[in-house]
Every structure is written in C-alpha cells, then in structure tokens.
CSV table of C-alpha atoms in Angstrom, one decimal:
chain,number,residue,atom,x,y,z
A,400,UNK,CA,21.8,-0.6,-15.8
A,401,UNK,CA,24.5,1.6,-14.2
A,402,UNK,CA,25.3,1.1,-10.6
A,403,UNK,CA,26.9,4.1,-8.9
A,404,UNK,CA,29.5,2.7,-6.5
A,405,UNK,CA,31.4,6.1,-6.1
A,406,UNK,CA,30.0,9.4,-5.5
A,407,UNK,CA,31.8,12.6,-5.1
A,408,UNK,CA,35.1,10.4,-4.5
A,409,UNK,CA,33.3,8.4,-1.7
A,410,UNK,CA,32.2,4.8,-1.9
A,411,UNK,CA,28.3,4.6,-1.7
A,412,UNK,CA,26.2,2.3,0.4
A,413,UNK,CA,25.7,0.3,-2.7
A,414,UNK,CA,29.4,0.1,-3.4
A,415,UNK,CA,30.1,-0.9,0.2
A,416,UNK,CA,27.7,-3.5,-0.1
A,417,UNK,CA,29.2,-4.9,-3.4
A,418,UNK,CA,32.6,-4.8,-1.8
A,419,UNK,CA,31.3,-7.0,1.0
A,420,UNK,CA,29.7,-9.3,-1.3
A,421,UNK,CA,33.1,-9.7,-3.4
A,422,UNK,CA,34.4,-11.2,-0.1
A,423,UNK,CA,31.3,-13.5,0.4
A,424,UNK,CA,31.7,-14.8,-3.4
A,425,UNK,CA,35.6,-15.0,-3.1
A,426,UNK,CA,37.1,-14.5,0.3
A,427,UNK,CA,40.7,-14.8,-1.2
A,428,UNK,CA,41.7,-14.1,-4.7
A,429,UNK,CA,45.2,-13.9,-5.6
A,430,UNK,CA,44.7,-11.8,-8.7
A,431,UNK,CA,42.8,-8.8,-6.8
A,432,UNK,CA,44.0,-9.2,-3.4
A,433,UNK,CA,46.2,-6.1,-3.6
A,434,UNK,CA,43.7,-4.0,-5.4
A,435,UNK,CA,41.0,-4.9,-3.0
A,436,UNK,CA,42.8,-4.5,0.1
A,437,UNK,CA,44.1,-1.1,-1.0
A,438,UNK,CA,40.8,0.0,-2.2
A,439,UNK,CA,39.1,-1.0,1.0
A,440,UNK,CA,41.5,0.8,3.2
A,441,UNK,CA,41.2,3.8,1.3
A,442,UNK,CA,37.3,3.6,1.7
A,443,UNK,CA,37.6,2.0,5.2
A,444,UNK,CA,34.9,4.4,6.9
A,445,UNK,CA,32.0,3.2,4.6
A,446,UNK,CA,32.5,-0.4,5.1
A,447,UNK,CA,30.9,-2.9,7.4
A,448,UNK,CA,32.6,-4.8,10.2
A,449,UNK,CA,32.3,-7.7,8.2
A,450,UNK,CA,34.0,-6.5,5.3
A,451,UNK,CA,36.7,-5.2,7.4
A,452,UNK,CA,37.3,-8.4,9.1
A,453,UNK,CA,37.2,-10.3,5.4
A,454,UNK,CA,39.9,-7.8,4.6
A,455,UNK,CA,42.2,-8.6,7.3
A,456,UNK,CA,41.8,-12.4,6.7
A,457,UNK,CA,42.8,-11.7,3.0
A,458,UNK,CA,45.7,-9.5,4.2
A,459,UNK,CA,47.1,-12.5,6.5
A,460,UNK,CA,46.5,-15.0,3.7
A,461,UNK,CA,48.3,-12.8,1.1
A,462,UNK,CA,51.1,-12.0,3.6
A,463,UNK,CA,52.1,-15.8,4.4
A,464,UNK,CA,54.0,-16.1,1.2
A,465,UNK,CA,57.4,-14.5,1.7
A,466,UNK,CA,57.5,-12.9,-1.9
A,467,UNK,CA,54.1,-11.1,-1.1
A,468,UNK,CA,54.9,-10.0,2.2
A,469,UNK,CA,57.0,-7.1,1.5
A,470,UNK,CA,54.4,-6.1,-1.4
A,471,UNK,CA,51.7,-6.2,1.6
A,472,UNK,CA,53.8,-3.7,3.7
A,473,UNK,CA,54.2,-1.6,0.8
A,474,UNK,CA,50.3,-1.5,0.2
A,475,UNK,CA,49.8,-1.0,3.8
A,476,UNK,CA,52.4,2.0,4.2
A,477,UNK,CA,50.9,3.6,1.0
A,478,UNK,CA,47.2,4.3,2.3
A,479,UNK,CA,46.3,7.9,2.2
A,480,UNK,CA,42.9,7.9,3.8
A,481,UNK,CA,43.4,8.8,7.7
A,482,UNK,CA,40.9,6.0,8.9
A,483,UNK,CA,42.3,3.3,6.5
A,484,UNK,CA,45.8,4.4,7.4
A,485,UNK,CA,45.3,3.7,11.1
A,486,UNK,CA,43.9,0.2,10.3
A,487,UNK,CA,46.8,-0.4,8.1
A,488,UNK,CA,49.1,0.6,10.5
A,489,UNK,CA,47.7,-1.8,13.1
A,490,UNK,CA,47.8,-4.5,10.8
A,491,UNK,CA,51.4,-3.8,9.6
A,492,UNK,CA,52.3,-4.0,13.4
A,493,UNK,CA,50.5,-7.4,13.7
A,494,UNK,CA,52.3,-8.6,10.5
A,495,UNK,CA,55.8,-7.5,11.6
A,496,UNK,CA,55.2,-9.0,15.0
A,497,UNK,CA,54.0,-12.4,13.6
A,498,UNK,CA,57.2,-12.4,11.2
A,499,UNK,CA,59.7,-11.8,13.8
A,500,UNK,CA,58.1,-14.1,16.3
A,501,UNK,CA,57.9,-17.0,13.6
A,502,UNK,CA,61.6,-16.5,12.4
A,503,UNK,CA,62.8,-16.5,16.1
A,504,UNK,CA,61.2,-20.0,16.1
A,505,UNK,CA,62.4,-21.5,12.9
A,506,UNK,CA,64.5,-24.6,13.3
A,507,UNK,CA,68.2,-23.9,12.4
A,508,UNK,CA,69.9,-26.1,9.8
A,509,UNK,CA,72.8,-28.3,10.5
A,510,UNK,CA,76.3,-26.7,10.5
C-alpha cells in the first residue's frame, strides 16, 4: 500500500495528517527534530494549527541545549517557503530574545 504524502511538490492532506500524528506519537525526538522542523516549515501552509504549535514546542526544547541553539538558528534562517520563512523569523526573534534575556540574568562567578 502506497501513501502519497507529497503531490506536485506539496504536502497532501494525508501527509499533513501523518506529520501532525508524528507529534502525537513522539512530541520531541532528538534524532529527527531538525528534519521535522525544517520539513514542517517548508510545508507550513498545509499544516494544522496543532501541528504548528507542536513544532514550536519542539523548536524551544531543541534550542535549550547550547550546542543545538546555533544549529536551530541555521535551520530557521534556511527556510525558503515564504509562509514558513515568516514563522521561522518570528521564532528566531523569540529565541534570540530569550537567549539574551537569560544570559543577562545568569549569576556571575566569583572573581
């Protein structure tokens, strides 16, 4: 049985449903987070609001680890789909604001 998730370069309704279900099954997956976030942003217009929210939660979770924050910024800046690029730009702004806010409130070591 073949399931068509893409048609003419666009995510099909079935593909969008399966993408959303991937978050229902595994809300955060370190092994596929980068791919899933990039794929979702490139297919932003076809996703449900719930899938978009799940992606944002995964972006935030993945970005909390310092070594991944730069990689997430690169992913968000690499999106070519205009709809996804707009969402990625907003997310990037929020992440940068959180990062600068958190670093301003970190306790300083003794000198």
